[in-house]
């Protein structure tokens, strides 16, 4: 009986936390224009990883796509795309996972 009550309380707490919008890890795909050499994707990746809340970033020069994983309470897809654009590589959001 005691385990059931504890489990129920824990499930309720998890449900409330999810409803309150606690931070979640998100992944966004960004189209990056203007990459012309092997150093370009390295620069784009480095810039994304410098941003608060960004955990992972990969950039493919062949597809002109960047995949960036971030904490949604600390960063937004728009801010990431803007930082890449400010670096000199026009970036547009393709989609979120």
Short mmCIF file of C-alpha atoms in Angstrom, two decimals:
data_model
loop_
_atom_site.label_atom_id
_atom_site.label_comp_id
_atom_site.label_asym_id
_atom_site.label_seq_id
_atom_site.Cartn_x
_atom_site.Cartn_y
_atom_site.Cartn_z
CA UNK A 1 0.00 0.00 0.00
CA UNK A 2 2.78 2.42 0.94
CA UNK A 3 4.63 1.77 -2.36
CA UNK A 4 1.43 2.42 -4.31
CA UNK A 5 0.92 5.78 -2.59
CA UNK A 6 4.53 6.80 -3.21
CA UNK A 7 4.34 5.74 -6.86
CA UNK A 8 1.09 7.64 -7.34
CA UNK A 9 2.59 10.76 -5.75
CA UNK A 10 5.67 10.50 -7.97
CA UNK A 11 3.57 10.10 -11.13
CA UNK A 12 1.50 13.13 -10.13
CA UNK A 13 4.63 15.19 -9.57
CA UNK A 14 6.00 14.22 -12.98
CA UNK A 15 2.69 15.12 -14.65
CA UNK A 16 2.58 18.51 -12.92
CA UNK A 17 6.18 19.22 -13.89
CA UNK A 18 5.43 18.44 -17.53
CA UNK A 19 2.39 20.73 -17.47
CA UNK A 20 4.42 23.57 -15.96
CA UNK A 21 6.72 23.54 -18.97
CA UNK A 22 9.99 22.51 -17.38
CA UNK A 23 12.98 22.62 -19.68
CA UNK A 24 13.22 19.98 -22.34
CA UNK A 25 15.91 19.08 -24.79
CA UNK A 26 14.92 19.93 -28.37
CA UNK A 27 16.61 19.44 -31.73
CA UNK A 28 16.25 21.87 -34.60
CA UNK A 29 17.36 21.50 -38.22
CA UNK A 30 18.67 24.68 -39.78
CA UNK A 31 19.49 25.32 -43.44
CA UNK A 32 22.82 27.17 -43.64
CA UNK A 33 23.76 29.00 -46.85
CA UNK A 34 27.15 30.24 -47.96
CA UNK A 35 29.37 27.41 -46.75
CA UNK A 36 32.07 27.03 -49.40
CA UNK A 37 34.97 25.20 -47.75
CA UNK A 38 35.77 22.65 -45.09
CA UNK A 39 36.29 25.31 -42.43
CA UNK A 40 32.79 26.77 -42.81
CA UNK A 41 30.88 23.94 -41.06
CA UNK A 42 33.47 23.93 -38.29
CA UNK A 43 32.86 27.65 -37.72
CA UNK A 44 29.09 27.21 -37.74
CA UNK A 45 29.27 24.28 -35.31
CA UNK A 46 31.62 26.16 -33.01
CA UNK A 47 29.32 29.19 -32.95
CA UNK A 48 26.28 27.09 -32.08
CA UNK A 49 28.15 25.29 -29.29
CA UNK A 50 29.17 28.64 -27.77
CA UNK A 51 25.54 29.46 -27.09
CA UNK A 52 24.09 28.90 -23.63
CA UNK A 53 21.92 25.79 -23.52
CA UNK A 54 23.26 24.20 -26.71
CA UNK A 55 24.41 20.64 -26.04
CA UNK A 56 25.20 19.26 -29.49
CA UNK A 57 25.67 20.56 -33.00
CA UNK A 58 26.55 18.93 -36.29
CA UNK A 59 26.88 20.61 -39.66
CA UNK A 60 26.95 18.95 -43.09
CA UNK A 61 28.41 21.07 -45.89
CA UNK A 62 27.01 18.69 -48.54
CA UNK A 63 23.38 19.16 -47.48
CA UNK A 64 23.84 22.68 -46.04
CA UNK A 65 22.07 21.51 -42.89
CA UNK A 66 22.90 21.96 -39.22
CA UNK A 67 21.32 19.87 -36.49
CA UNK A 68 21.42 21.57 -33.10
CA UNK A 69 20.25 20.11 -29.78
CA UNK A 70 19.47 22.65 -27.09
CA UNK A 71 17.63 23.17 -23.82
CA UNK A 72 14.39 24.98 -24.67
CA UNK A 73 14.39 26.99 -21.44
CA UNK A 74 17.75 28.53 -22.32
CA UNK A 75 17.73 28.88 -26.10
CA UNK A 76 15.40 29.16 -29.09
CA UNK A 77 15.70 28.03 -32.71
CA UNK A 78 15.36 31.63 -33.84
CA UNK A 79 18.28 32.77 -31.68
CA UNK A 80 20.46 29.92 -32.94
CA UNK A 81 19.65 30.69 -36.57
CA UNK A 82 20.30 34.39 -35.96
CA UNK A 83 23.70 33.69 -34.38
CA UNK A 84 24.69 31.61 -37.43
CA UNK A 85 23.42 34.35 -39.75
CA UNK A 86 25.38 36.96 -37.78
CA UNK A 87 28.47 34.82 -38.34
CA UNK A 88 28.02 35.37 -42.09
CA UNK A 89 26.08 32.25 -43.06
CA UNK A 90 22.41 33.00 -43.77
CA UNK A 91 20.39 30.47 -41.76
CA UNK A 92 16.73 29.49 -41.82
CA UNK A 93 14.89 27.04 -39.60
CA UNK A 94 13.83 23.86 -41.43
CA UNK A 95 12.09 22.02 -38.58
CA UNK A 96 12.07 20.85 -34.97
CA UNK A 97 12.13 17.31 -33.68
#
